[in-house]
Amino acid sequence: MSKRVNTVAILGLGLIGGSLARALRERDFCERVIAYGHREPSLRRGKEMGIIDDYTLDLDEVVDRADILVICTPTLIAANVLAEILPRLEGRDNAPVVTDAASVKGSLMTAAVKACHGEFPPRFVMGHPIAGSERSGVEASRADLYENHRVIITPVKENDPSALSLVRDMWAATGAEVVDMDVAQHDAVLAATSHLPHVLAYALVDALAQTEGSEDVFRCAAGGFRDFTRIASSDPVMWRDIAIANKSALLDAIDLFSDHLGQLRTAVASEDADGMHETFTRAKAARDRFSVILAERGQDK
Amino acid sequence: MSKRVNTVAILGLGLIGGSLARALRERDFCERVIAYGHREPSLRRGKEMGIIDDYTLDLDEVVDRADILVICTPTLIAANVLAEILPRLEGRDNAPVVTDAASVKGSLMTAAVKACHGEFPPRFVMGHPIAGSERSGVEASRADLYENHRVIITPVKENDPSALSLVRDMWAATGAEVVDMDVAQHDAVLAATSHLPHVLAYALVDALAQTEGSEDVFRCAAGGFRDFTRIASSDPVMWRDIAIANKSALLDAIDLFSDHLGQLRTAVASEDADGMHETFTRAKAARDRFSVILAERGQDK
């Protein structure tokens, strides 16, 4: 029986793209998965590891061969790749569906509209798998990376319904829970739950690293500090680009957080035991509810 | 062969005290471990579980029987327990050594001096095991909780050398690495690596919990957020008390952090890619070095 989708092309074969390729091949979603990129060694490695069927360094070739093009490059590069691809699809019959996995959607939407003379391209579907790792590269990829994780699709009114449905089906095939969200809401939610925590972890570790006797400071840190700061080991280039791409929502999140921290500082300074107890208790209740959500998904460890 | 120490008494049998009792019995440090507290059910439970040999609700009895009294109550209560014990030891021959496991040392030192008419009691040794869990209670106790973890002793010039040596030996028997630190330095280091991260995690989770549609915000959070916010599930009473006890060092740590966060905010707002990259890279390098320390201790997971 032939499959609905012939060829999925991964543009940028790292952790995200490699894991998608593995999942689609393992779940038999398409006839073949090919990859495109600038760096032949990772592509060759992906083929040797059996993660992809084939690869090319030629953008025209990948656009010709694929039914779905998935841009899996870091956030700012995704906008550049999009600007290269979209003009190649104009006026074409059976143009492939284009989608992405970037962490910020508003800036990508702007880039797409700019690349298409002011109109959003109907067959470009914006998506974002909420999964990752502080590790990166095709070697770190895993077929089960998206299982029981959310993939957020941010549809716009110009979207072709068949393109939306194909992208939703692709992510569902990886075992992910596919949900829709408005572009601005996506960027605000991700700023709060992901981009802000990364900035806070980087700020804390950098502040301590610059303290006198910092080696000893780190030697006295325990499990709480280890978990709290784990994301400060993430790729600096990737997070710099995300911070720039989602600047406005991130600044809002920083300000909301700083406001709450300021209130807690006042409570500490005035030894307001009741105020602290109230805040800590409310936060613990919310975090405990989050633990229940994680346990339901088997992601509590 | 009889052991050097006859009876160790744990005052407050929770995670910290229960784990110490288990470790000392398993490593055969003393003839017996007894416990004292106000809540008979946990004490009875500890005896039933074989964590302690015996217990009492009578403070005079525990002071009479023990060679070492270890105050394992939460931070603020430790000061009260100390104030009850120290007067009972005055002028006594063979008074037991008293030590503690509280998270803040400066406020405890003040309490000890106050309880002894302005003089620090030589046989009171301040200690702090850097280990714990967001779980609590004697049921969560483990014999290996302190293995390869640091225990900080904060000696003062008034301390009796034999008392210091006994407390160091006790913690070394649990498999911990025992190190000395100045009282003020201890409180500053702990504010930075433990108390501040808890305040930040509580502030972030509370800020998000109060956001409209917070349920959906948490549903979109992934592993990074899970690890970053894990400590917001910690006991609100314990952390309220620590924040009050270590107020001055905690305020300094909050201010240092806020200053760094403000610098990063400026970098984001002005799209200062180089500035962000520099900070993130420096933080990643420090966090990666910390990972090496953790891996050496087998605590990287």
Coordinates of C-alpha atoms in Angstrom, one line a residue:
Chain A
M1 CA 0.0 0.0 0.0
S2 CA 1.5 3.3 -1.0
K3 CA 1.6 6.0 1.7
R4 CA -0.1 9.4 1.5
V5 CA 3.2 11.2 1.7
N6 CA 6.1 10.4 -0.5
T7 CA 9.1 12.5 0.6
V8 CA 9.6 14.6 3.7
A9 CA 12.7 16.9 3.6
I10 CA 14.4 18.0 6.8
L11 CA 16.2 21.4 6.3
G12 CA 18.8 21.4 9.1
L13 CA 19.7 18.0 10.5
G14 CA 20.3 18.6 14.2
L15 CA 18.6 17.3 17.4
I16 CA 15.1 18.6 16.3
G17 CA 15.3 17.6 12.6
G18 CA 17.1 14.3 13.3
S19 CA 14.5 13.3 15.9
L20 CA 11.7 14.1 13.5
A21 CA 13.4 12.1 10.7
R22 CA 13.8 9.1 13.0
A23 CA 10.2 9.3 14.3
L24 CA 8.7 9.6 10.8
R25 CA 10.7 6.6 9.5
E26 CA 10.0 4.5 12.5
R27 CA 6.3 5.2 12.3
D28 CA 6.3 4.7 8.6
F29 CA 4.7 8.1 7.8
C30 CA 6.3 8.5 4.4
E31 CA 8.2 6.7 1.7
R32 CA 11.4 8.5 2.4
V33 CA 13.0 11.2 4.5
I34 CA 15.7 13.3 2.9
A35 CA 17.8 16.2 4.4
Y36 CA 19.3 19.4 3.2
G37 CA 21.9 21.6 4.8
H38 CA 25.2 23.4 4.3
R39 CA 27.4 21.1 6.4
E40 CA 27.9 17.8 4.6
P41 CA 29.5 16.0 7.5
S42 CA 26.3 16.0 9.6
L43 CA 24.2 15.0 6.6
R44 CA 26.6 12.2 5.8
R45 CA 26.6 11.1 9.4
G46 CA 22.8 11.1 9.4
K47 CA 22.7 8.9 6.4
E48 CA 25.3 6.5 7.9
M49 CA 23.3 6.3 11.1
G50 CA 20.2 5.4 9.1
I51 CA 18.4 8.5 10.3
I52 CA 17.7 9.7 6.7
D53 CA 17.5 8.0 3.3
D54 CA 19.4 10.6 1.4
Y55 CA 20.7 14.1 1.4
T56 CA 21.5 17.0 -0.8
L57 CA 23.4 20.3 -0.6
D58 CA 21.2 21.7 -3.4
L59 CA 18.2 23.8 -2.3
D60 CA 16.5 23.5 -5.8
E61 CA 16.8 19.8 -5.7
V62 CA 15.2 19.4 -2.2
V63 CA 12.4 21.8 -3.2
D64 CA 11.7 19.7 -6.3
R65 CA 11.8 16.3 -4.6
A66 CA 9.8 17.0 -1.3
D67 CA 6.1 16.9 -0.5
I68 CA 6.8 18.5 2.9
L69 CA 9.7 20.8 3.7
V70 CA 10.4 21.1 7.4
I71 CA 12.7 23.9 8.4
C72 CA 14.5 22.6 11.5
T73 CA 17.3 25.3 11.7
P74 CA 17.7 27.6 14.7
T75 CA 15.2 30.5 14.9
L76 CA 16.9 33.3 13.1
I77 CA 18.3 31.1 10.3
A78 CA 14.8 29.7 9.8
A79 CA 13.7 33.2 8.5
N80 CA 16.6 33.2 6.0
V81 CA 15.8 29.7 4.8
L82 CA 12.2 30.6 4.4
A83 CA 13.2 33.7 2.4
E84 CA 15.2 31.4 0.0
I85 CA 12.5 28.8 -0.3
L86 CA 9.2 30.7 -0.7
P87 CA 10.1 32.6 -3.9
R88 CA 11.0 29.2 -5.5
L89 CA 7.4 28.0 -4.9
E90 CA 5.5 30.9 -6.5
G91 CA 3.2 30.0 -9.3
R92 CA 4.1 26.3 -9.0
D93 CA 1.6 23.5 -9.4
N94 CA 1.8 20.9 -6.5
A95 CA 4.1 23.2 -4.5
P96 CA 5.3 21.3 -1.4
V97 CA 3.9 22.3 2.0
V98 CA 6.5 24.2 4.0
T99 CA 6.6 24.1 7.8
D100 CA 9.1 24.9 10.6
A101 CA 10.0 24.1 14.1
A102 CA 11.3 27.5 15.3
S103 CA 10.8 28.7 18.8
V104 CA 9.3 32.1 17.9
K105 CA 6.4 32.6 15.5
G106 CA 5.7 36.4 15.2
S107 CA 9.1 37.2 13.6
L108 CA 8.8 34.2 11.3
M109 CA 5.4 35.3 10.1
T110 CA 6.8 38.8 9.3
A111 CA 9.7 37.2 7.4
A112 CA 7.2 35.0 5.4
V113 CA 5.0 37.9 4.5
K114 CA 8.1 40.0 3.4
A115 CA 9.4 37.1 1.2
C116 CA 6.0 36.9 -0.5
H117 CA 5.4 40.6 -1.5
G118 CA 3.2 41.3 1.6
E119 CA 1.0 38.3 1.5
F120 CA 1.2 35.3 3.8
P121 CA 1.9 32.1 1.7
P122 CA -1.0 29.7 2.2
R123 CA 1.0 26.6 2.1
F124 CA 3.4 27.7 4.9
V125 CA 2.3 26.3 8.2
M126 CA 4.0 27.5 11.3
G127 CA 4.7 24.9 14.0
H128 CA 6.7 24.4 17.1
P129 CA 7.4 21.2 18.9
I130 CA 7.8 21.8 22.6
A131 CA 10.7 19.4 23.2
G132 CA 14.4 19.6 23.2
S133 CA 17.4 19.1 25.3
E134 CA 20.5 21.1 26.4
R135 CA 22.3 18.7 24.1
S136 CA 22.3 19.3 20.4
G137 CA 23.3 17.8 17.1
V138 CA 22.1 14.9 15.0
E139 CA 23.9 12.4 17.4
A140 CA 21.6 13.5 20.2
S141 CA 18.5 12.8 18.1
R142 CA 15.9 10.3 19.4
A143 CA 12.9 8.7 17.7
D144 CA 10.8 9.3 20.9
L145 CA 11.7 12.9 21.4
Y146 CA 8.2 14.1 20.6
E147 CA 6.2 11.3 22.2
N148 CA 3.6 12.8 24.6
H149 CA 5.0 16.2 24.0
R150 CA 3.0 19.1 22.6
V151 CA 3.5 20.5 19.1
I152 CA 1.9 23.9 18.8
I153 CA 0.6 24.9 15.3
T154 CA -0.1 28.6 14.9
P155 CA -2.5 28.7 11.9
V156 CA -3.3 32.0 10.2
K157 CA -6.4 32.8 8.3
E158 CA -4.6 32.7 4.9
N159 CA -3.5 29.0 5.5
D160 CA -4.6 26.3 3.0
P161 CA -6.6 23.8 5.1
S162 CA -5.1 20.8 3.4
A163 CA -1.6 22.1 4.2
L164 CA -2.6 22.6 7.9
S165 CA -4.0 19.1 8.0
L166 CA -0.9 17.5 6.5
V167 CA 1.4 19.2 9.0
R168 CA -0.8 18.2 11.9
D169 CA -0.8 14.6 10.7
M170 CA 2.9 14.6 10.4
W171 CA 3.4 15.6 14.0
A172 CA 0.7 13.3 15.2
A173 CA 2.6 10.5 13.6
T174 CA 5.6 11.2 15.9
G175 CA 3.4 10.5 18.9
A176 CA 3.0 14.2 19.8
E177 CA -0.1 16.0 21.0
V178 CA -0.9 18.6 18.4
V179 CA -2.6 21.8 19.5
D180 CA -3.5 25.1 17.9
M181 CA -2.6 28.5 19.3
D182 CA -2.7 32.1 18.1
V183 CA 0.7 33.5 17.0
A184 CA 0.9 36.2 19.7
Q185 CA -0.3 33.9 22.4
H186 CA 2.3 31.3 21.4
D187 CA 5.1 33.8 21.7
A188 CA 3.9 35.1 25.0
V189 CA 3.5 31.6 26.5
L190 CA 6.9 30.5 25.2
A191 CA 8.5 33.7 26.5
A192 CA 7.1 32.9 30.0
T193 CA 7.8 29.2 30.2
S194 CA 11.0 28.9 28.2
H195 CA 12.8 32.0 27.0
L196 CA 12.5 33.8 30.4
P197 CA 13.7 30.8 32.5
H198 CA 16.8 30.5 30.2
V199 CA 17.6 34.2 30.7
L200 CA 17.1 33.9 34.4
A201 CA 19.4 30.8 34.6
Y202 CA 22.1 32.5 32.5
A203 CA 21.8 35.7 34.6
L204 CA 22.2 33.7 37.9
V205 CA 25.1 31.5 36.8
D206 CA 26.9 34.5 35.3
A207 CA 26.4 36.6 38.4
L208 CA 27.8 33.8 40.6
A209 CA 30.7 33.0 38.2
Q210 CA 31.8 36.7 38.4
T211 CA 31.7 36.6 42.2
E212 CA 35.0 36.3 44.1
G213 CA 35.7 32.7 45.1
S214 CA 33.1 31.4 42.6
E215 CA 34.8 28.0 42.4
D216 CA 33.9 27.4 46.1
V217 CA 30.4 28.8 45.6
F218 CA 29.7 26.2 43.0
R219 CA 31.3 23.5 45.1
C220 CA 28.7 24.2 47.8
A221 CA 25.8 24.0 45.5
A222 CA 23.4 21.0 45.7
G223 CA 20.7 19.3 43.7
G224 CA 18.3 22.3 43.7
F225 CA 20.9 24.5 42.1
R226 CA 21.9 21.8 39.7
D227 CA 18.3 21.5 38.4
F228 CA 17.6 25.2 38.5
T229 CA 20.7 26.0 36.4
R230 CA 20.7 23.1 34.0
I231 CA 19.4 25.2 31.1
A232 CA 22.3 27.6 31.5
S233 CA 24.3 24.9 29.6
S234 CA 22.2 25.5 26.5
D235 CA 23.6 26.8 23.3
P236 CA 24.4 30.5 23.6
V237 CA 23.9 31.3 19.9
M238 CA 20.5 29.6 19.8
W239 CA 19.3 31.5 22.9
R240 CA 20.7 34.8 21.8
D241 CA 18.8 34.5 18.5
I242 CA 15.5 33.5 20.3
A243 CA 15.9 36.5 22.6
I244 CA 16.2 38.8 19.6
A245 CA 13.4 37.1 17.6
N246 CA 11.0 37.2 20.6
K247 CA 12.2 40.5 22.0
S248 CA 8.9 42.1 22.8
A249 CA 7.2 39.1 24.5
L250 CA 10.5 38.4 26.4
L251 CA 10.8 41.9 27.7
D252 CA 7.2 41.7 28.9
A253 CA 8.0 38.4 30.7
I254 CA 11.1 39.9 32.2
D255 CA 9.2 42.8 33.5
L256 CA 6.4 40.7 34.9
F257 CA 8.9 38.5 36.7
S258 CA 11.0 41.5 38.0
D259 CA 7.8 43.0 39.4
H260 CA 7.1 39.8 41.3
L261 CA 10.7 39.5 42.5
G262 CA 10.5 43.1 43.7
Q263 CA 7.4 42.3 45.7
L264 CA 9.2 39.3 47.3
R265 CA 12.2 41.4 48.0
T266 CA 10.0 43.9 49.9
A267 CA 8.5 41.0 51.8
V268 CA 11.9 39.7 52.8
A269 CA 13.2 43.1 53.7
S270 CA 10.2 43.8 56.0
E271 CA 10.2 40.3 57.3
D272 CA 6.6 40.0 56.1
A273 CA 6.2 36.3 57.1
D274 CA 2.6 36.1 56.1
G275 CA 3.2 37.7 52.7
M276 CA 6.1 35.3 51.9
H277 CA 4.1 32.3 53.1
E278 CA 1.2 33.2 50.9
T279 CA 3.3 33.6 47.8
F280 CA 5.4 30.5 48.4
T281 CA 2.2 28.4 49.2
R282 CA 0.4 29.7 46.0
A283 CA 3.6 28.9 43.9
K284 CA 3.9 25.4 45.5
A285 CA 0.3 24.6 44.7
A286 CA 0.8 25.7 41.1
R287 CA 4.0 23.7 40.8
D288 CA 2.4 20.6 42.3
R289 CA -0.5 20.8 39.8
F290 CA 2.2 21.0 37.0
S291 CA 3.8 17.9 38.5
V292 CA 0.5 16.1 38.0
I293 CA 0.4 17.2 34.4
L294 CA 3.9 15.9 33.9
A295 CA 3.2 12.6 35.7
E296 CA 0.2 12.1 33.4
R297 CA 2.6 12.4 30.4
G298 CA 5.3 10.3 32.0
Q299 CA 7.6 13.4 32.0
D300 CA 8.0 13.9 35.8
K301 CA 11.5 12.6 36.0
Chain B
M1 CA 35.1 -3.3 70.9
S2 CA 33.2 -0.4 72.3
K3 CA 32.7 2.6 70.2
R4 CA 34.0 6.1 70.9
V5 CA 30.5 7.5 71.0
N6 CA 27.7 6.0 73.0
T7 CA 24.5 7.9 72.2
V8 CA 23.7 10.3 69.4
A9 CA 20.4 12.1 69.9
I10 CA 18.4 13.6 66.9
L11 CA 16.2 16.5 67.8
G12 CA 13.6 16.7 65.1
L13 CA 13.2 13.5 63.2
G14 CA 12.4 14.5 59.6
L15 CA 14.3 14.0 56.3
I16 CA 17.5 15.5 57.6
G17 CA 17.5 13.9 61.1
G18 CA 16.1 10.6 59.9
S19 CA 18.8 10.3 57.2
L20 CA 21.5 11.1 59.7
A21 CA 20.2 8.5 62.1
R22 CA 20.1 5.8 59.3
A23 CA 23.6 6.7 58.1
L24 CA 25.1 6.6 61.7
R25 CA 23.5 3.3 62.5
E26 CA 24.4 1.7 59.1
R27 CA 28.0 2.9 59.5
D28 CA 28.1 1.8 63.1
F29 CA 29.3 5.2 64.4
C30 CA 27.7 4.9 67.9
E31 CA 26.1 2.4 70.2
R32 CA 22.7 3.9 69.8
V33 CA 20.7 6.7 68.1
I34 CA 17.7 8.2 70.0
A35 CA 15.3 10.9 69.0
Y36 CA 13.5 13.7 70.7
G37 CA 10.6 15.8 69.4
H38 CA 7.1 17.1 70.1
R39 CA 5.2 14.8 67.7
E40 CA 5.1 11.3 69.0
P41 CA 3.7 9.7 65.7
S42 CA 6.8 10.5 63.6
L43 CA 9.1 9.3 66.5
R44 CA 7.1 6.1 66.9
R45 CA 7.2 5.6 63.1
G46 CA 11.0 6.1 63.2
K47 CA 11.4 3.4 65.8
E48 CA 9.0 1.1 63.9
M49 CA 11.0 1.6 60.7
G50 CA 14.2 0.8 62.6
I51 CA 15.7 4.3 62.0
I52 CA 16.2 5.0 65.7
D53 CA 16.7 2.7 68.7
D54 CA 14.5 4.7 71.0
Y55 CA 12.8 8.1 71.5
T56 CA 11.6 10.4 74.2
L57 CA 9.3 13.5 74.5
D58 CA 11.3 14.7 77.5
L59 CA 14.1 17.2 76.8
D60 CA 15.8 16.7 80.2
E61 CA 16.0 13.0 79.5
V62 CA 17.5 13.4 76.0
V63 CA 20.1 15.9 77.3
D64 CA 21.0 13.5 80.1
R65 CA 21.4 10.5 77.9
A66 CA 23.2 11.8 74.8
D67 CA 26.9 12.4 74.0
I68 CA 26.0 14.4 70.9
L69 CA 22.8 16.3 70.4
V70 CA 22.0 17.1 66.8
I71 CA 19.3 19.8 66.2
C72 CA 17.7 18.8 63.0
T73 CA 14.6 21.0 63.1
P74 CA 13.8 23.7 60.6
T75 CA 16.0 26.9 60.8
L76 CA 13.9 29.2 63.0
I77 CA 12.9 26.4 65.4
A78 CA 16.6 25.4 65.8
A79 CA 17.2 28.7 67.5
N80 CA 14.4 28.0 70.0
V81 CA 15.6 24.5 70.7
L82 CA 19.1 25.8 71.2
A83 CA 17.7 28.3 73.7
E84 CA 16.1 25.5 75.6
I85 CA 19.1 23.2 75.6
L86 CA 22.1 25.5 76.3
P87 CA 21.0 26.7 79.8
R88 CA 20.6 23.0 80.8
L89 CA 24.3 22.4 80.1
E90 CA 25.8 25.2 82.1
G91 CA 28.3 24.2 84.7
R92 CA 27.8 20.5 83.9
D93 CA 30.6 18.0 83.8
N94 CA 30.7 15.9 80.7
A95 CA 28.1 18.1 79.0
P96 CA 27.1 16.6 75.6
V97 CA 28.3 18.3 72.4
V98 CA 25.5 20.2 70.6
T99 CA 25.4 20.7 66.9
D100 CA 22.8 21.5 64.3
A101 CA 21.9 21.2 60.6
A102 CA 20.2 24.5 60.0
S103 CA 20.5 26.4 56.7
V104 CA 21.6 29.7 58.2
K105 CA 24.4 30.2 60.7
G106 CA 24.6 33.9 61.5
S107 CA 21.2 34.1 63.2
L108 CA 21.8 30.8 65.1
M109 CA 25.2 32.1 66.4
T110 CA 23.3 35.2 67.7
A111 CA 20.7 32.9 69.4
A112 CA 23.4 30.8 71.0
V113 CA 25.3 33.9 72.4
K114 CA 22.0 35.3 73.7
A115 CA 21.1 32.0 75.4
C116 CA 24.5 32.0 77.1
H117 CA 24.7 35.5 78.6
G118 CA 26.7 37.0 75.8
E119 CA 29.3 34.2 75.4
F120 CA 29.4 31.6 72.7
P121 CA 29.1 28.1 74.2
P122 CA 32.3 26.2 73.4
R123 CA 30.7 22.9 73.0
F124 CA 28.1 24.1 70.4
V125 CA 29.4 23.4 66.9
M126 CA 27.5 24.8 64.0
G127 CA 27.1 22.6 60.9
H128 CA 25.1 22.4 57.7
P129 CA 24.8 19.4 55.5
I130 CA 24.3 20.5 51.9
A131 CA 21.8 17.9 50.9
G132 CA 18.0 17.7 50.9
S133 CA 15.1 17.1 48.7
E134 CA 11.8 18.8 47.9
R135 CA 10.3 15.9 49.8
S136 CA 10.2 15.9 53.6
G137 CA 9.5 13.8 56.6
V138 CA 11.1 10.8 58.2
E139 CA 9.6 8.5 55.5
A140 CA 11.7 10.3 52.9
S141 CA 14.9 9.7 54.8
R142 CA 17.8 7.7 53.2
A143 CA 21.0 6.3 54.7
D144 CA 22.9 7.6 51.7
L145 CA 21.6 11.2 51.6
Y146 CA 24.9 12.7 52.7
E147 CA 27.2 10.4 50.7
N148 CA 29.6 12.5 48.6
H149 CA 27.7 15.7 49.7
R150 CA 29.4 18.5 51.5
V151 CA 28.8 19.3 55.1
I152 CA 29.9 22.8 56.1
I153 CA 31.2 23.3 59.6
T154 CA 31.4 27.0 60.7
P155 CA 33.8 27.0 63.6
V156 CA 34.2 30.0 65.9
K157 CA 37.2 30.9 67.9
E158 CA 35.4 30.0 71.2
N159 CA 34.8 26.4 70.0
D160 CA 36.3 23.5 72.0
P161 CA 38.6 21.6 69.6
S162 CA 37.4 18.2 70.8
A163 CA 33.8 19.1 70.2
L164 CA 34.7 20.3 66.7
S165 CA 36.6 17.1 66.0
L166 CA 33.7 14.9 67.2
V167 CA 31.1 16.7 65.0
R168 CA 33.5 16.4 62.0
D169 CA 33.9 12.7 62.6
M170 CA 30.2 12.2 62.9
W171 CA 29.5 13.7 59.5
A172 CA 32.5 12.0 57.9
A173 CA 31.0 8.7 59.1
T174 CA 28.0 9.4 56.9
G175 CA 30.2 9.5 53.8
A176 CA 30.1 13.3 53.5
E177 CA 32.9 15.6 52.6
V178 CA 33.4 17.9 55.7
V179 CA 34.7 21.4 55.0
D180 CA 35.1 24.5 57.2
M181 CA 33.8 27.9 56.3
D182 CA 33.5 31.3 58.0
V183 CA 29.9 32.0 59.3
A184 CA 29.4 35.1 57.1
Q185 CA 30.8 33.3 54.0
H186 CA 28.5 30.3 54.6
D187 CA 25.5 32.5 54.8
A188 CA 26.5 34.4 51.6
V189 CA 27.3 31.3 49.6
L190 CA 24.1 29.6 50.7
A191 CA 22.0 32.7 49.9
A192 CA 23.5 32.7 46.4
T193 CA 23.3 28.9 45.6
S194 CA 20.2 27.9 47.5
H195 CA 18.1 30.6 49.1
L196 CA 18.1 32.9 46.0
P197 CA 17.2 30.1 43.5
H198 CA 14.2 29.1 45.7
V199 CA 13.0 32.7 45.8
L200 CA 13.4 33.0 42.0
A201 CA 11.6 29.8 41.3
Y202 CA 8.7 30.7 43.7
A203 CA 8.5 34.2 42.1
L204 CA 8.4 32.8 38.5
V205 CA 5.8 30.1 39.2
D206 CA 3.6 32.5 41.2
A207 CA 3.9 35.1 38.4
L208 CA 2.7 32.6 35.8
A209 CA 0.0 31.1 38.1
Q210 CA -1.5 34.5 38.3
T211 CA -1.5 35.0 34.6
E212 CA -4.7 34.6 32.6
G213 CA -5.0 31.2 31.1
S214 CA -2.2 29.9 33.4
E215 CA -3.4 26.3 33.0
D216 CA -2.6 26.4 29.3
V217 CA 0.7 28.1 30.1
F218 CA 1.8 25.2 32.2
R219 CA 0.6 22.7 29.7
C220 CA 3.0 24.1 27.1
A221 CA 6.0 23.9 29.4
A222 CA 8.7 21.4 28.7
G223 CA 11.6 19.8 30.5
G224 CA 13.6 23.0 31.0
F225 CA 10.8 24.6 32.9
R226 CA 10.2 21.4 34.9
D227 CA 13.8 21.3 36.1
F228 CA 14.0 25.1 36.6
T229 CA 10.9 25.2 38.8
R230 CA 11.2 21.9 40.7
I231 CA 12.3 23.7 43.9
A232 CA 9.1 25.8 43.9
S233 CA 7.5 22.6 45.3
S234 CA 9.5 22.9 48.4
D235 CA 8.0 23.5 51.9
P236 CA 6.8 27.2 52.1
V237 CA 7.2 27.4 55.9
M238 CA 10.8 26.2 55.8
W239 CA 11.7 28.7 53.0
R240 CA 9.9 31.5 54.6
D241 CA 11.9 30.9 57.8
I242 CA 15.2 30.6 55.9
A243 CA 14.5 33.9 54.1
I244 CA 13.9 35.6 57.4
A245 CA 16.9 34.0 59.1
N246 CA 19.2 34.9 56.3
K247 CA 17.6 38.2 55.3
S248 CA 20.7 40.3 54.9
A249 CA 22.7 37.9 52.7
L250 CA 19.5 37.0 50.7
L251 CA 18.8 40.7 50.0
D252 CA 22.4 41.1 48.8
A253 CA 22.0 38.1 46.5
I254 CA 18.6 39.3 45.1
D255 CA 20.2 42.7 44.4
L256 CA 23.2 41.1 42.7
F257 CA 20.9 39.0 40.6
S258 CA 18.5 41.8 39.7
D259 CA 21.5 43.9 38.6
H260 CA 22.6 41.2 36.2
L261 CA 19.0 40.6 35.0
G262 CA 18.7 44.3 34.4
Q263 CA 21.9 44.3 32.3
L264 CA 20.5 41.4 30.2
R265 CA 17.2 43.2 29.8
T266 CA 19.0 46.1 28.4
A267 CA 20.9 43.8 26.0
V268 CA 17.6 42.2 24.8
A269 CA 15.9 45.6 24.4
S270 CA 18.8 47.0 22.4
E271 CA 19.3 43.8 20.4
D272 CA 22.9 43.7 21.6
A273 CA 23.7 40.3 20.1
D274 CA 27.3 40.4 21.1
G275 CA 26.6 41.4 24.7
M276 CA 24.0 38.6 25.1
H277 CA 26.3 36.1 23.4
E278 CA 29.2 37.0 25.8
T279 CA 27.0 36.6 28.9
F280 CA 25.4 33.4 27.8
T281 CA 28.7 31.9 26.7
R282 CA 30.4 32.8 30.1
A283 CA 27.4 31.3 32.0
K284 CA 27.5 28.2 29.9
A285 CA 31.2 27.7 30.6
A286 CA 30.6 28.1 34.3
R287 CA 27.6 25.7 34.3
D288 CA 29.6 23.2 32.3
R289 CA 32.4 23.4 34.9
F290 CA 29.8 22.8 37.6
S291 CA 28.6 19.7 35.6
V292 CA 32.1 18.3 35.8
I293 CA 32.1 18.8 39.6
L294 CA 28.8 17.1 39.8
A295 CA 29.9 14.2 37.6
E296 CA 33.0 13.7 39.8
R297 CA 30.6 13.3 42.8
G298 CA 28.2 11.1 40.8
Q299 CA 25.5 13.8 41.3
D300 CA 25.0 14.9 37.7
K301 CA 21.6 13.2 37.2

